[in-house]
């Protein structure tokens, strides 16, 4: 409110002009300043008077902004939802107060950490300023309803509503206020960052009860971001109310104009396929039906084993032409890994399939998709690495996306990629057996960082004895004198795509050899390519600065294998049909 009052284009500011009407229609609500407020707001006796006040425009072209501050719990007085449909009907050209508020006014929904709100309200209860702390008083449910009305009804598609978190204002007021003004096509002015200390003539009569802190301030400043000097305890009595408020706050926070994703004006900066911005993900514990969550609302429990120690197993699965490729094979490996890690009270294969189909249907993915299946040991009852504290059963996460086999998050299967050799070694079965497809991927991530820093696609990893094992993300093959060669699986995950390529090679009459191959043998090979579910078969044109053959991408053997592999999803028994979606 003070920021807009400081803007040179603001004609007037009104502090909660509906407050009097709110108290008038709810006589059971007590406030120490109630009589004074009702006297100062004569419009409280009439809904029409309130609407007339809210829709009164400035007549000064140099100061067109009229700013009204409200509390969310006062919004139902306007009955906007009831008027939304008629207000946006094309045939209804008659101007009404409700229509003006819905279609012409600009709305800012200001959020605050609900725990801080509850604690602040409870402090006011202790002082006698208000009688109790309730969901109705906090107003988050009304904010959600108001946001739904403003953003989901009508042809404007939410362009007249901005959600702002107070944390963002405190953290970077200039950027946040600029984002608000840009959304509403109004100029930001640096005057919005400062104001004089003390009470303001437009403050409500309740200011002495609530505005002590802001009266001491002189504007937004870097000091606003300082860590608090005191830390408040949480009264256990308040926890049920906080549990109710938090999901509402989290929902609204996801719409914030300075949400972490909001700074990317081009969604492809975050999502290579813009459809993934609206993805739904499945999360559920064993024995529960689970649920589908929007990507920006899905979260992990701090006591889940995946968080506590990377204690989980996973699979990456491809979707081709209404089929899930090698689904049964991936499921077997998932459950083999879970069995090796001695998971208890886990999901069944049928439950995993059901969750996958639900997720694919929700996102309407039938082709060109990728699924990340994760099964963790589940939620612990306390922080510990000890599996005996996993008492709730496994956690299943299904993340499905539209993802091309060739793109920014995969590889270039035509021109190929370059690799470097990693300084780290691939772990053998005497350490963490790579046959367990586990979530503890630090041994893969560090080489990937090295590859990123070197401008390479991936890093080639050696086993403890110095022979080539695989890359940080894929199995690897080379062709030497017509022989299709790949490292034995002692130090690598024997991938499902690797398995398919070995089979195809033998079908084509190629000599196939699994064995020990040095880095030099790969550098001097006729062809090199990697294999993986996400990227399929990717030619390699360089390793540690050494060009592979002519360095022009896929060689003849790689191309032939790629041609056959692309039709493998159609082979009998190699894929699982996706059910029809309704």
PDB file of C-alpha atoms in Angstrom, residues 102-262:
ATOM      1  CA  UNK A 102     -13.773  -8.283 -12.688  1.00  0.00           C
ATOM      2  CA  UNK A 103     -12.653  -7.056 -16.088  1.00  0.00           C
ATOM      3  CA  UNK A 104     -11.161  -3.577 -15.666  1.00  0.00           C
ATOM      4  CA  UNK A 105      -9.571  -3.534 -12.232  1.00  0.00           C
ATOM      5  CA  UNK A 106      -6.100  -4.926 -11.616  1.00  0.00           C
ATOM      6  CA  UNK A 107      -5.788  -7.283  -8.665  1.00  0.00           C
ATOM      7  CA  UNK A 108      -2.724  -8.061  -6.562  1.00  0.00           C
ATOM      8  CA  UNK A 109      -2.958 -11.092  -4.287  1.00  0.00           C
ATOM      9  CA  UNK A 110      -0.325 -10.612  -1.600  1.00  0.00           C
ATOM     10  CA  UNK A 111       0.813 -13.726   0.247  1.00  0.00           C
ATOM     11  CA  UNK A 112       2.720 -14.166   3.460  1.00  0.00           C
ATOM     12  CA  UNK A 113       4.178 -17.265   5.081  1.00  0.00           C
ATOM     13  CA  UNK A 114       1.074 -18.691   6.810  1.00  0.00           C
ATOM     14  CA  UNK A 115       3.038 -19.664   9.911  1.00  0.00           C
ATOM     15  CA  UNK A 116       4.130 -16.058  10.368  1.00  0.00           C
ATOM     16  CA  UNK A 117       0.563 -14.884   9.798  1.00  0.00           C
ATOM     17  CA  UNK A 118      -0.779 -17.334  12.371  1.00  0.00           C
ATOM     18  CA  UNK A 119       1.889 -16.363  14.890  1.00  0.00           C
ATOM     19  CA  UNK A 120       1.214 -12.666  14.300  1.00  0.00           C
ATOM     20  CA  UNK A 121      -2.510 -13.204  14.697  1.00  0.00           C
ATOM     21  CA  UNK A 122      -1.977 -15.218  17.865  1.00  0.00           C
ATOM     22  CA  UNK A 123       0.104 -12.384  19.291  1.00  0.00           C
ATOM     23  CA  UNK A 124      -2.821 -10.049  18.576  1.00  0.00           C
ATOM     24  CA  UNK A 125      -5.118 -12.486  20.387  1.00  0.00           C
ATOM     25  CA  UNK A 126      -2.802 -12.342  23.399  1.00  0.00           C
ATOM     26  CA  UNK A 127      -2.991  -8.537  23.370  1.00  0.00           C
ATOM     27  CA  UNK A 128      -6.775  -8.594  23.133  1.00  0.00           C
ATOM     28  CA  UNK A 129      -6.903  -7.017  19.671  1.00  0.00           C
ATOM     29  CA  UNK A 130      -8.773 -10.003  18.208  1.00  0.00           C
ATOM     30  CA  UNK A 131     -10.604 -12.865  19.945  1.00  0.00           C
ATOM     31  CA  UNK A 132      -9.283 -15.967  18.167  1.00  0.00           C
ATOM     32  CA  UNK A 133      -7.120 -17.367  15.359  1.00  0.00           C
ATOM     33  CA  UNK A 134      -9.097 -19.250  12.705  1.00  0.00           C
ATOM     34  CA  UNK A 135      -8.906 -20.149   9.025  1.00  0.00           C
ATOM     35  CA  UNK A 136     -11.649 -17.599   8.382  1.00  0.00           C
ATOM     36  CA  UNK A 137      -9.607 -14.841  10.019  1.00  0.00           C
ATOM     37  CA  UNK A 138      -6.414 -15.832   8.197  1.00  0.00           C
ATOM     38  CA  UNK A 139      -8.301 -15.622   4.891  1.00  0.00           C
ATOM     39  CA  UNK A 140      -6.252 -18.022   2.759  1.00  0.00           C
ATOM     40  CA  UNK A 141      -9.292 -20.002   1.658  1.00  0.00           C
ATOM     41  CA  UNK A 142     -10.898 -16.759   0.470  1.00  0.00           C
ATOM     42  CA  UNK A 143      -7.705 -15.859  -1.404  1.00  0.00           C
ATOM     43  CA  UNK A 144      -7.752 -19.194  -3.244  1.00  0.00           C
ATOM     44  CA  UNK A 145     -11.402 -18.684  -4.166  1.00  0.00           C
ATOM     45  CA  UNK A 146     -10.754 -15.131  -5.328  1.00  0.00           C
ATOM     46  CA  UNK A 147      -7.773 -16.192  -7.406  1.00  0.00           C
ATOM     47  CA  UNK A 148      -9.841 -18.941  -9.017  1.00  0.00           C
ATOM     48  CA  UNK A 149     -12.561 -16.463  -9.939  1.00  0.00           C
ATOM     49  CA  UNK A 150     -10.159 -13.906 -11.358  1.00  0.00           C
ATOM     50  CA  UNK A 151      -7.869 -16.271 -13.239  1.00  0.00           C
ATOM     51  CA  UNK A 152     -10.170 -19.035 -14.479  1.00  0.00           C
ATOM     52  CA  UNK A 153     -13.285 -17.149 -15.513  1.00  0.00           C
ATOM     53  CA  UNK A 154     -13.598 -14.963 -18.552  1.00  0.00           C
ATOM     54  CA  UNK A 155     -11.737 -14.215 -21.732  1.00  0.00           C
ATOM     55  CA  UNK A 156      -8.927 -12.255 -20.085  1.00  0.00           C
ATOM     56  CA  UNK A 157      -7.350 -15.474 -18.757  1.00  0.00           C
ATOM     57  CA  UNK A 158      -5.993 -14.086 -15.529  1.00  0.00           C
ATOM     58  CA  UNK A 159      -4.135 -11.144 -17.066  1.00  0.00           C
ATOM     59  CA  UNK A 160      -5.643  -8.833 -14.471  1.00  0.00           C
ATOM     60  CA  UNK A 161      -4.364 -10.700 -11.408  1.00  0.00           C
ATOM     61  CA  UNK A 162      -0.834 -10.915 -10.037  1.00  0.00           C
ATOM     62  CA  UNK A 163       0.161 -13.153  -7.136  1.00  0.00           C
ATOM     63  CA  UNK A 164       3.016 -11.779  -5.049  1.00  0.00           C
ATOM     64  CA  UNK A 165       4.728 -13.292  -2.024  1.00  0.00           C
ATOM     65  CA  UNK A 166       5.849 -10.867   0.681  1.00  0.00           C
ATOM     66  CA  UNK A 167       9.129 -12.779   0.814  1.00  0.00           C
ATOM     67  CA  UNK A 168       9.856 -11.705  -2.767  1.00  0.00           C
ATOM     68  CA  UNK A 169       9.087  -8.083  -1.930  1.00  0.00           C
ATOM     69  CA  UNK A 170      11.456  -8.223   1.011  1.00  0.00           C
ATOM     70  CA  UNK A 171      14.126 -10.062  -0.945  1.00  0.00           C
ATOM     71  CA  UNK A 172      14.056  -7.795  -4.018  1.00  0.00           C
ATOM     72  CA  UNK A 173      11.408  -5.095  -3.859  1.00  0.00           C
ATOM     73  CA  UNK A 174      12.448  -3.316  -7.040  1.00  0.00           C
ATOM     74  CA  UNK A 175      12.328  -6.461  -9.189  1.00  0.00           C
ATOM     75  CA  UNK A 176       9.024  -7.578  -7.669  1.00  0.00           C
ATOM     76  CA  UNK A 177       7.310  -4.217  -7.969  1.00  0.00           C
ATOM     77  CA  UNK A 178       8.633  -3.869 -11.513  1.00  0.00           C
ATOM     78  CA  UNK A 179       7.139  -7.268 -12.376  1.00  0.00           C
ATOM     79  CA  UNK A 180       3.767  -6.168 -10.993  1.00  0.00           C
ATOM     80  CA  UNK A 181       3.753  -2.924 -12.941  1.00  0.00           C
ATOM     81  CA  UNK A 182       4.891  -4.593 -16.162  1.00  0.00           C
ATOM     82  CA  UNK A 183       2.128  -7.177 -15.881  1.00  0.00           C
ATOM     83  CA  UNK A 184      -0.428  -4.384 -15.599  1.00  0.00           C
ATOM     84  CA  UNK A 185       1.278  -2.241 -18.263  1.00  0.00           C
ATOM     85  CA  UNK A 186       2.070   0.534 -15.819  1.00  0.00           C
ATOM     86  CA  UNK A 187       5.451   2.241 -15.349  1.00  0.00           C
ATOM     87  CA  UNK A 188       7.541   1.382 -12.319  1.00  0.00           C
ATOM     88  CA  UNK A 189       8.833   4.390 -10.404  1.00  0.00           C
ATOM     89  CA  UNK A 190      11.718   4.338  -7.923  1.00  0.00           C
ATOM     90  CA  UNK A 191       9.548   6.400  -5.571  1.00  0.00           C
ATOM     91  CA  UNK A 192       7.696   3.139  -4.792  1.00  0.00           C
ATOM     92  CA  UNK A 193      10.730   1.951  -2.826  1.00  0.00           C
ATOM     93  CA  UNK A 194      10.582   4.677  -0.155  1.00  0.00           C
ATOM     94  CA  UNK A 195       8.156   6.483   2.153  1.00  0.00           C
ATOM     95  CA  UNK A 196       8.329   8.587   5.291  1.00  0.00           C
ATOM     96  CA  UNK A 197       8.245   6.874   8.658  1.00  0.00           C
ATOM     97  CA  UNK A 198       5.288   7.201  10.990  1.00  0.00           C
ATOM     98  CA  UNK A 199       1.487   7.029  10.543  1.00  0.00           C
ATOM     99  CA  UNK A 200      -0.067   8.030   7.207  1.00  0.00           C
ATOM    100  CA  UNK A 201      -3.238  10.040   6.761  1.00  0.00           C
ATOM    101  CA  UNK A 202      -4.758   7.200   4.725  1.00  0.00           C
ATOM    102  CA  UNK A 203      -4.028   4.512   7.373  1.00  0.00           C
ATOM    103  CA  UNK A 204      -7.048   2.766   8.816  1.00  0.00           C
ATOM    104  CA  UNK A 205      -7.983   3.471  12.422  1.00  0.00           C
ATOM    105  CA  UNK A 206      -6.613   0.037  13.346  1.00  0.00           C
ATOM    106  CA  UNK A 207      -3.071   1.090  12.419  1.00  0.00           C
ATOM    107  CA  UNK A 208      -1.977   1.452  16.033  1.00  0.00           C
ATOM    108  CA  UNK A 209      -2.824  -2.219  16.579  1.00  0.00           C
ATOM    109  CA  UNK A 210      -1.171  -3.639  13.447  1.00  0.00           C
ATOM    110  CA  UNK A 211       1.188  -1.161  11.733  1.00  0.00           C
ATOM    111  CA  UNK A 212       3.857  -0.601  14.366  1.00  0.00           C
ATOM    112  CA  UNK A 213       6.563  -2.294  12.322  1.00  0.00           C
ATOM    113  CA  UNK A 214       5.806  -0.607   9.005  1.00  0.00           C
ATOM    114  CA  UNK A 215       5.467   2.785  10.706  1.00  0.00           C
ATOM    115  CA  UNK A 216       9.081   2.421  11.854  1.00  0.00           C
ATOM    116  CA  UNK A 217      10.258   1.791   8.277  1.00  0.00           C
ATOM    117  CA  UNK A 218      11.205   4.255   5.555  1.00  0.00           C
ATOM    118  CA  UNK A 219      10.943   1.937   2.586  1.00  0.00           C
ATOM    119  CA  UNK A 220      12.317  -1.224   1.052  1.00  0.00           C
ATOM    120  CA  UNK A 221      16.047  -1.591   1.538  1.00  0.00           C
ATOM    121  CA  UNK A 222      18.750  -4.286   1.545  1.00  0.00           C
ATOM    122  CA  UNK A 223      18.428  -4.287   5.325  1.00  0.00           C
ATOM    123  CA  UNK A 224      14.979  -5.788   4.844  1.00  0.00           C
ATOM    124  CA  UNK A 225      16.677  -9.041   3.848  1.00  0.00           C
ATOM    125  CA  UNK A 226      18.595  -9.325   7.119  1.00  0.00           C
ATOM    126  CA  UNK A 227      18.056 -12.510   9.095  1.00  0.00           C
ATOM    127  CA  UNK A 228      15.636 -12.076  12.000  1.00  0.00           C
ATOM    128  CA  UNK A 229      17.114 -11.185  15.359  1.00  0.00           C
ATOM    129  CA  UNK A 230      14.645 -13.454  17.117  1.00  0.00           C
ATOM    130  CA  UNK A 231      13.221 -16.854  16.263  1.00  0.00           C
ATOM    131  CA  UNK A 232       9.697 -17.738  17.280  1.00  0.00           C
ATOM    132  CA  UNK A 233       8.553 -20.986  18.842  1.00  0.00           C
ATOM    133  CA  UNK A 234       5.536 -22.727  17.333  1.00  0.00           C
ATOM    134  CA  UNK A 235       2.701 -23.507  19.701  1.00  0.00           C
ATOM    135  CA  UNK A 236       1.565 -27.109  18.981  1.00  0.00           C
ATOM    136  CA  UNK A 237      -2.028 -25.887  19.341  1.00  0.00           C
ATOM    137  CA  UNK A 238      -1.545 -23.915  16.110  1.00  0.00           C
ATOM    138  CA  UNK A 239      -0.301 -26.861  14.051  1.00  0.00           C
ATOM    139  CA  UNK A 240      -3.736 -28.071  12.828  1.00  0.00           C
ATOM    140  CA  UNK A 241      -4.488 -24.596  11.497  1.00  0.00           C
ATOM    141  CA  UNK A 242      -1.030 -24.367   9.913  1.00  0.00           C
ATOM    142  CA  UNK A 243      -1.496 -27.773   8.242  1.00  0.00           C
ATOM    143  CA  UNK A 244      -4.745 -26.474   6.760  1.00  0.00           C
ATOM    144  CA  UNK A 245      -3.232 -23.194   5.570  1.00  0.00           C
ATOM    145  CA  UNK A 246       0.041 -24.452   4.125  1.00  0.00           C
ATOM    146  CA  UNK A 247      -1.383 -26.281   1.055  1.00  0.00           C
ATOM    147  CA  UNK A 248      -3.457 -23.195   0.212  1.00  0.00           C
ATOM    148  CA  UNK A 249      -0.406 -20.963   0.472  1.00  0.00           C
ATOM    149  CA  UNK A 250       1.700 -23.416  -1.564  1.00  0.00           C
ATOM    150  CA  UNK A 251      -0.931 -23.470  -4.299  1.00  0.00           C
ATOM    151  CA  UNK A 252      -1.075 -19.687  -4.557  1.00  0.00           C
ATOM    152  CA  UNK A 253       2.695 -19.382  -4.286  1.00  0.00           C
ATOM    153  CA  UNK A 254       3.010 -21.520  -7.419  1.00  0.00           C
ATOM    154  CA  UNK A 255       1.298 -18.694  -9.348  1.00  0.00           C
ATOM    155  CA  UNK A 256       3.645 -15.998  -8.066  1.00  0.00           C
ATOM    156  CA  UNK A 257       4.915 -13.641 -10.765  1.00  0.00           C
ATOM    157  CA  UNK A 258       8.410 -13.985  -9.334  1.00  0.00           C
ATOM    158  CA  UNK A 259       8.198 -17.727  -8.793  1.00  0.00           C
ATOM    159  CA  UNK A 260      11.570 -19.356  -9.648  1.00  0.00           C
ATOM    160  CA  UNK A 261      10.220 -20.352 -13.068  1.00  0.00           C
ATOM    161  CA  UNK A 262       8.603 -16.984 -13.790  1.00  0.00           C
TER     162      UNK A 262
END
